[in-house]
Amino acid sequence: MAEAIRKENEQLVVPDHVVIPFIEGDGVGREIMPVCRQVVDKALSMAYHGDRAIEWKEVLAGEKAFRETGDWLPEETMDAFRRYLVGIKGPLTTPVGEGIRSLNVALRQTLDLYVCLRPVRWFKGVVSPVKHPEKVDMVIFRENTEDIYAGIEWKQGTPEAQKFLRFLTDEMHVKNIRFPESSAFGVKPVSVEGTERLVRSAIEYALAHKLPSVTLVHKGNIMKFTEGGFKQWGYALAEREFPDRTTLPGAEANGKVVIKDVIADAFLQNTLLVPEEYSVVATLNLNGDYISDQLAAMVGGIGIAPGANINYTGGHAIFEATHGTAPAIAGKNVANPSSLILSSVMMLEYMGWHEAANRITRAMERTLEKGRATPDLARFMPEGEPLGTAQFGEALIQEL
Ligand code: NAD
């Protein structure tokens, strides 16, 4: 009988037959999720001949949940992710004016998924706007719970904004607000704990995957206490918790992970000029948002960029397509399922089921190299053969 993944003595325990909850997703989710599950099931049966398998458990969120239960994010869904630890989701419509800022944010906050993990690599055959996309091979650890993204802000012209302004001017003696009466305000909390758990995860990842460096990307030159704090606490953590396994630039690496830092604007420039200098990247929430999308664009766009939101401490993780519901192409059998499929590869790796994960990655490499892809990618390939969503899934399965 299939069981839940659990965490024991700080280790993830993955039974051979596991229950994985999934949210189908809205819009193109209805097309890409079935293809993703088919590819994963086939890869598992080829890699493990029935000794390891997933029992998929559908849980509701988004439009489907609202239609069937009147609730955008039912409590049963949250319970399933709490109980089974690891799950996967398609894209969800953001409800407008329903009191929920975003379903994704609600899931991340409730489960305290503090790492937004985005690996970025190029697949041969995919047309890229840069000359050497093969040099882009990075894993972004974006802090997911703090920063200006925490949603602490006050609208211009409200009594709250006025009150906050009075606090700043009267009690904190702030003098340099250029247009005080017409300003909206936002607060940027960045903590020692928030930084440390993110940077610790990034270093552990680099060590586990034998990667050469972790780069702390920040704007500490301007925001000295928040972004500067991130840099300072990141270095201090590496020195305190990983003294024998990390080193600083300039010293002999000897298999140690080099910890370095770079200012965010220089980093964005360098990703175009010298992407090979970066491997694992640890950064704050807002920087991470920009960086992830730029890097995704450099290797072929959002249709192919996978992602996950993870709490490495408790083990909870939700793997997800990074794009939205793409309403304009929904129901037309043209959506690219690669983002979700590569997210499922990340999920299998997280579970330690590497053989199945590698099979899917290799099948993706071979399929794209032959110019077989959904229209979003095929239209740019010189010999591209556009395939529908389902047909692309079949092509992948042939290559497994
Ligand atoms: P989007 O990602 O849905 O679409 C942006 C562009 O990319 C569109 O041109 C779309 O056709 C294309 N695209 C996206 N996914 C594709 C795929 N798999 N294959 C081929 N082309 C693809 O972003 P949007 O239009 O800003 O948002 C639409 C809805 O999705 C909104 O309700 C938004 O809130 C939601 N959204 C959800 C998530 C999520 O659940 N993680 C993320 C972003 C947006």
Tab-separated table of C-alpha atoms and ligand atoms in Angstrom, residues 25-26 28-29 32 63 89-96 101-104 108 118 302-304 309 320-330 334-340 374-377 379 389, ligand 1:
chain	number	residue	atom	x	y	z
A	25	GLY	CA	-4.105	23.609	-12.063
A	26	ASP	CA	-6.246	25.998	-14.085
A	28	VAL	CA	-3.220	24.898	-19.438
A	29	GLY	CA	-2.833	22.917	-16.196
A	32	ILE	CA	0.043	19.605	-19.005
A	63	GLU	CA	-11.078	27.411	-10.248
A	89	LYS	CA	0.986	21.624	-8.769
A	90	GLY	CA	-0.039	23.117	-12.077
A	91	PRO	CA	-0.532	26.891	-12.459
A	92	LEU	CA	-3.413	28.539	-10.613
A	93	THR	CA	-5.528	31.538	-11.516
A	94	THR	CA	-5.101	34.353	-9.047
A	95	PRO	CA	-8.645	35.126	-7.809
A	96	VAL	CA	-9.450	38.814	-8.220
A	101	ARG	CA	-3.741	37.765	-2.525
A	102	SER	CA	-2.522	34.687	-4.397
A	103	LEU	CA	-3.102	30.957	-3.913
A	104	ASN	CA	0.598	30.333	-4.468
A	108	ARG	CA	4.031	29.030	0.529
A	118	ARG	CA	14.950	27.358	-9.654
A	302	ILE	CA	9.148	30.181	-19.021
A	303	GLY	CA	7.609	27.228	-20.867
A	304	ILE	CA	10.676	25.192	-19.927
A	309	ASN	CA	9.074	25.765	-3.044
A	320	GLU	CA	5.443	23.522	-9.753
A	321	ALA	CA	5.253	24.851	-13.272
A	322	THR	CA	6.743	28.328	-13.008
A	323	HIS	CA	4.521	29.860	-15.677
A	324	GLY	CA	0.890	30.921	-15.248
A	325	THR	CA	-2.357	29.474	-16.576
A	326	ALA	CA	-1.761	30.880	-20.111
A	327	PRO	CA	-5.514	31.423	-20.724
A	328	ALA	CA	-5.008	32.469	-24.377
A	329	ILE	CA	-3.700	29.023	-25.371
A	330	ALA	CA	-5.631	26.870	-22.879
A	334	VAL	CA	-0.277	23.662	-27.728
A	335	ALA	CA	0.943	24.369	-24.173
A	336	ASN	CA	4.477	23.285	-23.376
A	337	PRO	CA	4.457	20.725	-20.531
A	338	SER	CA	8.268	20.913	-20.059
A	339	SER	CA	8.245	23.284	-17.086
A	340	LEU	CA	5.970	20.924	-15.137
A	374	THR	CA	5.642	22.438	-28.705
A	375	PRO	CA	5.061	25.512	-30.941
A	376	ASP	CA	6.422	28.065	-28.410
A	377	LEU	CA	9.900	26.534	-28.912
A	379	ARG	CA	8.757	28.013	-34.151
A	389	THR	CA	1.060	18.991	-25.845
B	1	NAD	P1	1.406	33.216	-18.057
B	1	NAD	O1	2.667	32.571	-17.603
B	1	NAD	O2	0.167	32.427	-17.924
B	1	NAD	O3	1.579	33.631	-19.586
B	1	NAD	C1	2.628	34.488	-20.071
B	1	NAD	C2	2.929	34.145	-21.552
B	1	NAD	O4	3.624	32.889	-21.616
B	1	NAD	C3	1.684	33.975	-22.413
B	1	NAD	O5	2.004	34.435	-23.711
B	1	NAD	C4	1.457	32.476	-22.416
B	1	NAD	O6	0.750	32.026	-23.563
B	1	NAD	C5	2.892	31.948	-22.398
B	1	NAD	N1	2.986	30.637	-21.717
B	1	NAD	C6	2.858	30.400	-20.393
B	1	NAD	N2	2.971	29.102	-20.135
B	1	NAD	C7	3.164	28.477	-21.303
B	1	NAD	C8	3.344	27.131	-21.687
B	1	NAD	N3	3.341	26.120	-20.791
B	1	NAD	N4	3.516	26.838	-22.997
B	1	NAD	C9	3.526	27.818	-23.919
B	1	NAD	N5	3.367	29.122	-23.632
B	1	NAD	C10	3.192	29.459	-22.334
B	1	NAD	O7	1.271	34.595	-17.260
B	1	NAD	P2	0.038	35.610	-17.146
B	1	NAD	O8	-0.686	35.693	-18.454
B	1	NAD	O9	0.607	36.837	-16.561
B	1	NAD	O10	-0.931	34.981	-16.060
B	1	NAD	C11	-2.135	34.250	-16.334
B	1	NAD	C12	-2.741	33.751	-15.013
B	1	NAD	O11	-1.828	32.848	-14.368
B	1	NAD	C13	-3.035	34.846	-13.970
B	1	NAD	O12	-4.233	34.520	-13.299
B	1	NAD	C14	-1.854	34.776	-13.052
B	1	NAD	O13	-2.167	35.267	-11.771
B	1	NAD	C15	-1.591	33.287	-13.022
B	1	NAD	N6	-0.203	32.912	-12.667
B	1	NAD	C16	-0.048	31.798	-11.911
B	1	NAD	C17	1.239	31.344	-11.606
B	1	NAD	C18	1.364	30.101	-10.790
B	1	NAD	O14	0.382	29.452	-10.495
B	1	NAD	N7	2.565	29.721	-10.408
B	1	NAD	C19	2.354	32.039	-12.062
B	1	NAD	C20	2.167	33.173	-12.869
B	1	NAD	C21	0.858	33.614	-13.175
